[in-house]
Tab-separated table of C-alpha atoms in Angstrom:
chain	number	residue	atom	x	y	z
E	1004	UNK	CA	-14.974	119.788	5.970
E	1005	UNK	CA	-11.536	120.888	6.429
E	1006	UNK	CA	-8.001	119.833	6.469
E	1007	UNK	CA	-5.048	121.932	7.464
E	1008	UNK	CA	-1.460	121.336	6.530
E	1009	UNK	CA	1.584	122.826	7.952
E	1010	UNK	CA	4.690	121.937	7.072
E	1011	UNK	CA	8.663	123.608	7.596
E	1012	UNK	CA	12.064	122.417	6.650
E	1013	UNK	CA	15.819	122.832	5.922
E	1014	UNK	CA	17.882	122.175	3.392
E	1015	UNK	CA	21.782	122.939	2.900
E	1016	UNK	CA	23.304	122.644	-0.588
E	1017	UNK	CA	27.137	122.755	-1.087
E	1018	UNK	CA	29.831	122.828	-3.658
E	1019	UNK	CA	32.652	121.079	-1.646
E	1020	UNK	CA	36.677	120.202	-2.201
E	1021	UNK	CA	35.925	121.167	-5.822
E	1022	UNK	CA	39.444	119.894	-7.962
E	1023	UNK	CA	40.538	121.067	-11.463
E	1024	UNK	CA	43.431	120.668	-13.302
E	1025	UNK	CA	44.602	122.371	-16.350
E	1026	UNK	CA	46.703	121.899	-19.245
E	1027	UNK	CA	46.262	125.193	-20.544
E	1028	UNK	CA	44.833	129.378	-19.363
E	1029	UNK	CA	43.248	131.663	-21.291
E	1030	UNK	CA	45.157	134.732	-22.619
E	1031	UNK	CA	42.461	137.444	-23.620
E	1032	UNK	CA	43.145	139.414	-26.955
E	1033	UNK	CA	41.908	142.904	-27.609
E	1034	UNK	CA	39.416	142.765	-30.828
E	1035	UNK	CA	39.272	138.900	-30.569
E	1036	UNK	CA	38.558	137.124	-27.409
E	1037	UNK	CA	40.050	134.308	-25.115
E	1038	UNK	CA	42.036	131.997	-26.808
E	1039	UNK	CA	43.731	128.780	-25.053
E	1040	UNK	CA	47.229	128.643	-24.102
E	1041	UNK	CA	49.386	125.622	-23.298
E	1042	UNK	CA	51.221	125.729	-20.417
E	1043	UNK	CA	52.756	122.443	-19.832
E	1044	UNK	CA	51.479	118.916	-18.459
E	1045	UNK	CA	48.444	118.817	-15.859
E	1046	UNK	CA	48.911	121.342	-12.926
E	1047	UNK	CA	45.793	122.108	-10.411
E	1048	UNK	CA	44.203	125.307	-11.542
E	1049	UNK	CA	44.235	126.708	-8.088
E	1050	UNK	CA	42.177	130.319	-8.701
E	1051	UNK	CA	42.377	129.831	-12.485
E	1052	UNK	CA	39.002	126.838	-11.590
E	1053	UNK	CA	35.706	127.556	-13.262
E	1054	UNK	CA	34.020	126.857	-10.017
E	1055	UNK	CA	35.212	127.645	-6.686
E	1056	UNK	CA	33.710	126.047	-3.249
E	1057	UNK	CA	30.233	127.755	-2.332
E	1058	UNK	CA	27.440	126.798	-0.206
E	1059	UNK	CA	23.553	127.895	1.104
E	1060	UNK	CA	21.128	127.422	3.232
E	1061	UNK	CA	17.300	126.936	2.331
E	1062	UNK	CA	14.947	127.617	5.092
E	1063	UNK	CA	11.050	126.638	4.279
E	1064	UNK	CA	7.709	126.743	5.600
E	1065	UNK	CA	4.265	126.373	3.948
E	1066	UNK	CA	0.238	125.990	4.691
E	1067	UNK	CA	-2.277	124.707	3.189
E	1068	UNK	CA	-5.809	124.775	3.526
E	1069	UNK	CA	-8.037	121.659	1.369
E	1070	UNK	CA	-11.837	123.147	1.937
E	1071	UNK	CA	-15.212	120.769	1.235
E	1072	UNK	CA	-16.996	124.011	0.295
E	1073	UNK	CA	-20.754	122.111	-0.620
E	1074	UNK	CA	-20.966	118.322	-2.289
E	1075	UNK	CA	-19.536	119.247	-5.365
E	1076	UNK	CA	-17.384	122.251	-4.944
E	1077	UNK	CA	-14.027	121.625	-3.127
E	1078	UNK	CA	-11.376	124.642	-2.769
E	1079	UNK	CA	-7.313	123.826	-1.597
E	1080	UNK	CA	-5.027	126.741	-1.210
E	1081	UNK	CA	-1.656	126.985	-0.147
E	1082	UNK	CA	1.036	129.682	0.718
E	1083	UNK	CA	4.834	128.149	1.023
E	1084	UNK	CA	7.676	130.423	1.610
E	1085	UNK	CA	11.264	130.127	1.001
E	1086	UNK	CA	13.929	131.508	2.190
E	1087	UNK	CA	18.321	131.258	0.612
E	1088	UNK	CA	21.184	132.478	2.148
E	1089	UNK	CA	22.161	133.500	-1.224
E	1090	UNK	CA	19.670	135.759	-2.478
E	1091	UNK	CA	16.842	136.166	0.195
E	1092	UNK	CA	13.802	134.780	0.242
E	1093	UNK	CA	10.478	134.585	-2.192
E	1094	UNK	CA	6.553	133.841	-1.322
E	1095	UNK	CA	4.445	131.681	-3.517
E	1096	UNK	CA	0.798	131.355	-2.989
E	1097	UNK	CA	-1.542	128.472	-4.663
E	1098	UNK	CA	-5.299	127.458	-5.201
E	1099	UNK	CA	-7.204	124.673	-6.757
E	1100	UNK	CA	-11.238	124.975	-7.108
E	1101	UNK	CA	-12.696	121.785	-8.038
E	1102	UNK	CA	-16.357	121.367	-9.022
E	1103	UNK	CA	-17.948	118.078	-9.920
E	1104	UNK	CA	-20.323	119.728	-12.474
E	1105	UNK	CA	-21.768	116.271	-13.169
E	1106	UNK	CA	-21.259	112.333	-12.485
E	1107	UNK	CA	-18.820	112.012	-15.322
E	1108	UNK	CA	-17.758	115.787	-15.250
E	1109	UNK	CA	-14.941	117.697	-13.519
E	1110	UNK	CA	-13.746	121.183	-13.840
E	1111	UNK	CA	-10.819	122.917	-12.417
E	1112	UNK	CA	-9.659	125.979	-12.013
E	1113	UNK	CA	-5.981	126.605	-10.619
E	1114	UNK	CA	-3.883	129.222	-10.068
E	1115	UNK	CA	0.168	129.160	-8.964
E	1116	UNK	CA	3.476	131.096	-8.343
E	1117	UNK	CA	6.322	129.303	-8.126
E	1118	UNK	CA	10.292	130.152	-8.352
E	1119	UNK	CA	13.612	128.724	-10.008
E	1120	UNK	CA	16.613	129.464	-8.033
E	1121	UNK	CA	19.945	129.985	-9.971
E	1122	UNK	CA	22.318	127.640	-9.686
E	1123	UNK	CA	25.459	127.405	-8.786
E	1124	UNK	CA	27.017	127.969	-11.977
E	1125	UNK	CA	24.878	130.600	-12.776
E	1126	UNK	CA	26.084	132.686	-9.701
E	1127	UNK	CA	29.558	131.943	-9.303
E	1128	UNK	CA	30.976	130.284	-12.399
E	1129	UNK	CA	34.235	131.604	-13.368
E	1130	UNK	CA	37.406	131.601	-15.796
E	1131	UNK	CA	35.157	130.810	-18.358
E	1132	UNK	CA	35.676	132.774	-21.465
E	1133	UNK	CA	32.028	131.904	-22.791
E	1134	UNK	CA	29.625	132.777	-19.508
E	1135	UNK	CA	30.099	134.047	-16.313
E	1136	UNK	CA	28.581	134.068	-13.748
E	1137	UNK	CA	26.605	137.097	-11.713
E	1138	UNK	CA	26.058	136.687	-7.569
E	1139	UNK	CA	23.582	139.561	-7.727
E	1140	UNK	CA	21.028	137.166	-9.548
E	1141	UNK	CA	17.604	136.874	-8.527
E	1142	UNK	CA	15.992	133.745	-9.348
E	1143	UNK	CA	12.995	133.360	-12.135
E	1144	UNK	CA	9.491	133.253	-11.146
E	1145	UNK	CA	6.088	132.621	-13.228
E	1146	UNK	CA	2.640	132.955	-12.572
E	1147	UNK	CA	0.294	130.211	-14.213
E	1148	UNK	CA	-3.226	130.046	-14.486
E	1149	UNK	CA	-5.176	126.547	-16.209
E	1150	UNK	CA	-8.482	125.667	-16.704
E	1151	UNK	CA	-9.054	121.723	-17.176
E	1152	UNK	CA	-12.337	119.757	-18.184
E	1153	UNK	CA	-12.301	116.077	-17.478
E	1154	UNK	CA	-15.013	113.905	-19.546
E	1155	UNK	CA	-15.931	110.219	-18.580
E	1156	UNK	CA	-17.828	110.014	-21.908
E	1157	UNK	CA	-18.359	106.510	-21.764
E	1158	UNK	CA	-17.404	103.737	-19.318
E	1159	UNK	CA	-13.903	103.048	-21.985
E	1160	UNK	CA	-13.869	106.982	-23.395
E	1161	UNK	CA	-12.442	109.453	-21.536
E	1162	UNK	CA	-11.457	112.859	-22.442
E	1163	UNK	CA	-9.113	115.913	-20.764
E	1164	UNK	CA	-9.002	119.153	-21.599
E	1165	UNK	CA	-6.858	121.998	-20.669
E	1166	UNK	CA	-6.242	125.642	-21.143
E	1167	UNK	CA	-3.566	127.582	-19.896
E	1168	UNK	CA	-1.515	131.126	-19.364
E	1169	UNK	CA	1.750	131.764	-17.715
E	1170	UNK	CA	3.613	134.400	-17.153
E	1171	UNK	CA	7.599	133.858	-16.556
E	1172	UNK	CA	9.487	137.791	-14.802
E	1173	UNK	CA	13.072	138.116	-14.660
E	1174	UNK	CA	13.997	135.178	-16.977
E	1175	UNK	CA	17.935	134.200	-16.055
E	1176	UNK	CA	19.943	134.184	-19.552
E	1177	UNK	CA	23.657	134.777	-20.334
E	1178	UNK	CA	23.751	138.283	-21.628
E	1179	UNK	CA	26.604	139.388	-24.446
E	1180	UNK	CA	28.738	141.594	-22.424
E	1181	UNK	CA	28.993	145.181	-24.014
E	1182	UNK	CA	32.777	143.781	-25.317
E	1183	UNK	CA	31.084	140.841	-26.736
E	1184	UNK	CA	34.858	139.406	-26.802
E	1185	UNK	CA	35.140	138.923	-23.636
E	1186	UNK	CA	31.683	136.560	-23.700
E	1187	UNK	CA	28.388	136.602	-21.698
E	1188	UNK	CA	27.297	137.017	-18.358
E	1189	UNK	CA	24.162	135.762	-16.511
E	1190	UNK	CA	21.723	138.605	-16.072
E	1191	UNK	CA	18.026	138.566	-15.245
E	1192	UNK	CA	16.558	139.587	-18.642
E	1193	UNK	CA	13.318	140.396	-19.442
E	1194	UNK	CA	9.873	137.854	-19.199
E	1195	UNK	CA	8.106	135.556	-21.438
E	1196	UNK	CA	4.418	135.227	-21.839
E	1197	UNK	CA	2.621	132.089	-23.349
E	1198	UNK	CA	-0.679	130.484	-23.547
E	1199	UNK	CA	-1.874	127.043	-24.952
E	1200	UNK	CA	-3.652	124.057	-24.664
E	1201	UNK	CA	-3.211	120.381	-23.777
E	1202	UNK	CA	-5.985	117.576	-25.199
E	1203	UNK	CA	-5.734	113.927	-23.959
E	1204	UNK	CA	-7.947	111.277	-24.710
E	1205	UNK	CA	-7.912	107.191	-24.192
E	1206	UNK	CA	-10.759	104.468	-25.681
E	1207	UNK	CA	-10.713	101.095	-24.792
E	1208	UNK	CA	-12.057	99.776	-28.285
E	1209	UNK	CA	-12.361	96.063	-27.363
E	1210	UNK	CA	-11.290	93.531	-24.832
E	1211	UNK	CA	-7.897	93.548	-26.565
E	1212	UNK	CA	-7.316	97.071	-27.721
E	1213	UNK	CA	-6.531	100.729	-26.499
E	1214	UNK	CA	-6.235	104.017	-28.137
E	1215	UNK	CA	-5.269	106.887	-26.395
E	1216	UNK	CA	-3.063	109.845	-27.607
E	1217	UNK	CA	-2.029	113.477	-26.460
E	1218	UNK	CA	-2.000	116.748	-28.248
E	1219	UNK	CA	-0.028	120.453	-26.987
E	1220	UNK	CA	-0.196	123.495	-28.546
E	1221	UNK	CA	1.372	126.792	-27.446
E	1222	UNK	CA	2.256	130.199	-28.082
E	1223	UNK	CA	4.882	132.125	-26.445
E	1224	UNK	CA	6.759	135.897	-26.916
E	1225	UNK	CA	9.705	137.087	-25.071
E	1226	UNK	CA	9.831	140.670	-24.173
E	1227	UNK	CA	13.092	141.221	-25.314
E	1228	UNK	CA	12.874	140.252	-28.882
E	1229	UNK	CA	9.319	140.474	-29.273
E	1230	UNK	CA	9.493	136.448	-30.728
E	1231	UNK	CA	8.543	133.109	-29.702
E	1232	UNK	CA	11.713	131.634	-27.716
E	1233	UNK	CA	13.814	129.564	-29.098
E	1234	UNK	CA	13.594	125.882	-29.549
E	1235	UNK	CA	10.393	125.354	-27.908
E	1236	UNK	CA	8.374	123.244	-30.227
E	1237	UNK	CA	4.672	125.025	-31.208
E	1238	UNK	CA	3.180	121.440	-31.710
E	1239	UNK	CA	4.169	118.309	-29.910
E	1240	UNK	CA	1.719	115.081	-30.709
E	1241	UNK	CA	1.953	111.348	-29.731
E	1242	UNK	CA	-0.730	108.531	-30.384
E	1243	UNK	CA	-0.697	105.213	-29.039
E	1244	UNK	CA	-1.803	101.850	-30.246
E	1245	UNK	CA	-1.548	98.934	-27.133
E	1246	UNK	CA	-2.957	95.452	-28.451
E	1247	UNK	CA	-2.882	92.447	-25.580
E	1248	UNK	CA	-2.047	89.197	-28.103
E	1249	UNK	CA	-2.331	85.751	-26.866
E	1250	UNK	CA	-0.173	83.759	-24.319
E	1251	UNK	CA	0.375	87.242	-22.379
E	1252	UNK	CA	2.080	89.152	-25.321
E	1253	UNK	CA	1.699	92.482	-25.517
E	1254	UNK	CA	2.335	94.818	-28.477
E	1255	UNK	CA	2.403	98.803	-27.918
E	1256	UNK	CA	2.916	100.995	-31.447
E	1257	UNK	CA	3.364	105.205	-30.736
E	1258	UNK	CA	3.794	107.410	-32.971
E	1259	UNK	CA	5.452	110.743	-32.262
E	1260	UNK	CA	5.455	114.849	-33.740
E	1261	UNK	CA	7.264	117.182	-33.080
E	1262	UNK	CA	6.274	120.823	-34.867
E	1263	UNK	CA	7.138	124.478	-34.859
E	1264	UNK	CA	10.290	125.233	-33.498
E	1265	UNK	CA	11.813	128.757	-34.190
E	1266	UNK	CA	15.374	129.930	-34.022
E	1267	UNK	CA	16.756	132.228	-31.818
E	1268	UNK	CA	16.274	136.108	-32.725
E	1269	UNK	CA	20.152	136.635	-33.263
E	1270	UNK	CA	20.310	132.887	-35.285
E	1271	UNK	CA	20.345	133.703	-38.810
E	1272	UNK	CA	20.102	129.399	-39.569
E	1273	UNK	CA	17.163	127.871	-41.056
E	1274	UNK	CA	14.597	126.967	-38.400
E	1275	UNK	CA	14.499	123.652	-37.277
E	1276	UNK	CA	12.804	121.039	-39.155
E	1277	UNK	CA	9.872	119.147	-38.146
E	1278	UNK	CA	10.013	115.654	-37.447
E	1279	UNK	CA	8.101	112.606	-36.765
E	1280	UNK	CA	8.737	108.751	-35.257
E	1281	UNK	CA	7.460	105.448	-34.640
E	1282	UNK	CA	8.189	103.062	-31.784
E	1283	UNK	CA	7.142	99.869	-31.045
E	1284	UNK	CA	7.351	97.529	-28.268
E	1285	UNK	CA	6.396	93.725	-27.968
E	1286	UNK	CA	7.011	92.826	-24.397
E	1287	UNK	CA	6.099	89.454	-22.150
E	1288	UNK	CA	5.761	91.006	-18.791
E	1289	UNK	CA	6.482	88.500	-15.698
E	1290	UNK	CA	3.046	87.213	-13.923
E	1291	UNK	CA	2.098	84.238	-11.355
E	1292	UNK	CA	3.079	82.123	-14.325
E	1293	UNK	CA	5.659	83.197	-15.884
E	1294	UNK	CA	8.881	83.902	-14.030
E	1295	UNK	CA	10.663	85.369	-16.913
E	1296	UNK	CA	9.827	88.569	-18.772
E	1297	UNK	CA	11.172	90.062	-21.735
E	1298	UNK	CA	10.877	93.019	-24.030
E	1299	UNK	CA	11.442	94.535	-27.705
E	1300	UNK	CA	12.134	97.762	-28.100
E	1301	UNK	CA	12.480	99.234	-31.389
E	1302	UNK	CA	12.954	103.633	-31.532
E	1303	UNK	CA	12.166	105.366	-34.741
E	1304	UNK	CA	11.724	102.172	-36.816
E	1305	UNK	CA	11.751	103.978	-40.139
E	1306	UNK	CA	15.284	105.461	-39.186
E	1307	UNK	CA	14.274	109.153	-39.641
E	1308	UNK	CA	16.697	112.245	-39.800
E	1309	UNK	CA	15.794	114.526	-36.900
E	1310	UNK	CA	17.491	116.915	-34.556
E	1311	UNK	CA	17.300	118.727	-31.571
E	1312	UNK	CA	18.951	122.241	-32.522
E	1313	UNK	CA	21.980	123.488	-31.076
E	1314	UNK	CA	21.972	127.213	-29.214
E	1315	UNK	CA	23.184	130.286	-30.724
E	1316	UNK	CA	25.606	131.964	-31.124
E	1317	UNK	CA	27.412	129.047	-30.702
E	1318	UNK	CA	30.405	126.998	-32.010
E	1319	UNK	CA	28.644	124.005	-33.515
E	1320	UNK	CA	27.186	125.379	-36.628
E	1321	UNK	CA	24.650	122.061	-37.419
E	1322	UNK	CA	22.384	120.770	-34.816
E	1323	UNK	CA	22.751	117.735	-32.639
E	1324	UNK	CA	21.421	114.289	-34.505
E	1325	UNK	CA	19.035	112.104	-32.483
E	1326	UNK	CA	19.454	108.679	-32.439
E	1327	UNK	CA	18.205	106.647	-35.778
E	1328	UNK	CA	16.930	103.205	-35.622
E	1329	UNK	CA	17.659	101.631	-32.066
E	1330	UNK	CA	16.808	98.756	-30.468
E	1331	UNK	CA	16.879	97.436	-27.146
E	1332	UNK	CA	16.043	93.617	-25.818
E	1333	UNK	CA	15.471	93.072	-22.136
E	1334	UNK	CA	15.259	90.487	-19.716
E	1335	UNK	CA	14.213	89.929	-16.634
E	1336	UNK	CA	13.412	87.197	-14.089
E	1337	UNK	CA	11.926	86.331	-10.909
E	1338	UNK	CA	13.268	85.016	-7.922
């Protein structure tokens, strides 16, 4: 009725015989900022690097406990800690309570903690007249709590559900220095709170025939600016059409939303616009019979306009074009 787990490890990560060379240094004027200097052909940037050679240790142990509490009800939790060289060490505790309400039902609850180290860049980068980096970071950590539903309607409908809340402390951003000439450094700054939901459902149709399609919604506010943060999109939808034709020929359509993105509180652009696709795929794949597979690939087939928006303040002052129509053929073959 119960299964223990323990588990430990080690992990060493390392920045090693890290080489730059330069063509230029920054000269820093008062009132305006770094600007680029030439100095000449190619030369090593000795101390001038944005990245010197660093290194850590990660040290790591964790339990967990899966529990057959009664028939139906079945309870895992878990506590892993971790330990850096860098920064010290953070505890993270999870728990899953399954209950198999009926013979096509499932609910869930779960609960779980759970970390983002900064990286290497974000504690030691240097020389860079943009962002800087901080050694005194601490890394990001968020609490997240879901509740899922899992229908077996019928024997070719099935439907998930979920509900969640998270909770993100000491969020690691690049922070306008009080010169704001002389750039940003990484800071931890402030939390985010969100909540949402998640709705997935497939149908076999017919013999020949699948639908299935998923469906997000969330909302999110940063404590800083009292806003939703940027970029994240507020609606993201995809539906999915996958017919089985004769002779092993296979034909997949999916179509693709993407909704609600904001910009950033100190962006004055327009937000970013919303944007939809189509894809569509007719593919052989290789069986007992046939050695030789091969696939159609076509991306946004009506060759829409959409972007995925640049940060601000930045220097790029549109945002950065996705690809338009694209295709792809591929082949493959069996030994």
């Amino acid at each position: 009725r119960q299964q223990i787990k323990l588990g430990a490890g080690f992990r060493r990560e390392a920045i090693n015989e890290y080489e730059s060379e330069k063509n230029f240094r920054f000269v820093y004027i008062p009132n305006r900022g770094y600007a680029p200097l030439p100095i000449g052909p190619l030369q090593p940037a000795g101390a001038g690097a944005f990245m010197g050679t660093h290194s850590r240790d990660l040290r790591f142990a964790y339990v967990q406990d899966e529990w057959h509490l009664a028939n139906d009800w079945q309870l895992t939790a878990g506590l892993r800690h971790d330990n850096y060289s860098d920064f010290g060490g953070t505890t993270n505790p999870r728990a899953a309570l399954v209950w198999e309400a009926a013979y096509n039902v499932t609910a869930k609850l779960l609960y779980g903690q759970a970390f983002r180290a900064p990286s290497f860049i974000e504690l030691y980068g240097v020389n860079n007249p943009v962002a800087t980096g901080n050694p005194n970071l601490q890394p990001e950590t968020i609490g997240t709590t879901e509740l899922a539903l899992i229908w077996q309607a019928t024997p070719s409908w099935r439907v998930n559900g979920n509900l969640f809340r998270y909770q993100i402390h000491d969020m690691i951003r690049f922070v306008t220095n009080a010169d704001p000439t002389t750039g940003k450094t990484a800071q931890n700054s402030g939390s985010q709170t969100g909540h949402g939901l998640e709705l997935e459902s497939s149908w076999q149709a017919s013999a020949r025939l699948r639908l299935s399609g998923n469906y997000a919604w969330q909302r999110a506010e940063e404590s800083v600016t009292q806003r939703e943060p940027a970029d994240a999109p507020r609606h993201l939808l995809r539906l999915i059409a996958d017919w089985q034709l004769p002779k092993g020929w296979q034909l997949q359509a999916g179509a693709n939303l993407v909704a609600g993105r904001e910009r950033a509180a100190d962006d004055t652009r327009m937000a970013p616009a919303n944007y939809g696709t189509l894809d569509l795929t007719l593919q052989r794949p290789i069986d007992n019979a046939q050695p030789l597979g091969l696939a159609l690939k076509l991306r946004n087939l009506f060759d829409k306009q959409s972007y995925d928006p640049t940060p601000s303040p930045g220097n790029i002052p549109g945002d950065y074009p996705l690809p338009g129509r694209t295709w792809l053929l591929q082949l493959q073959y069996q030994m």
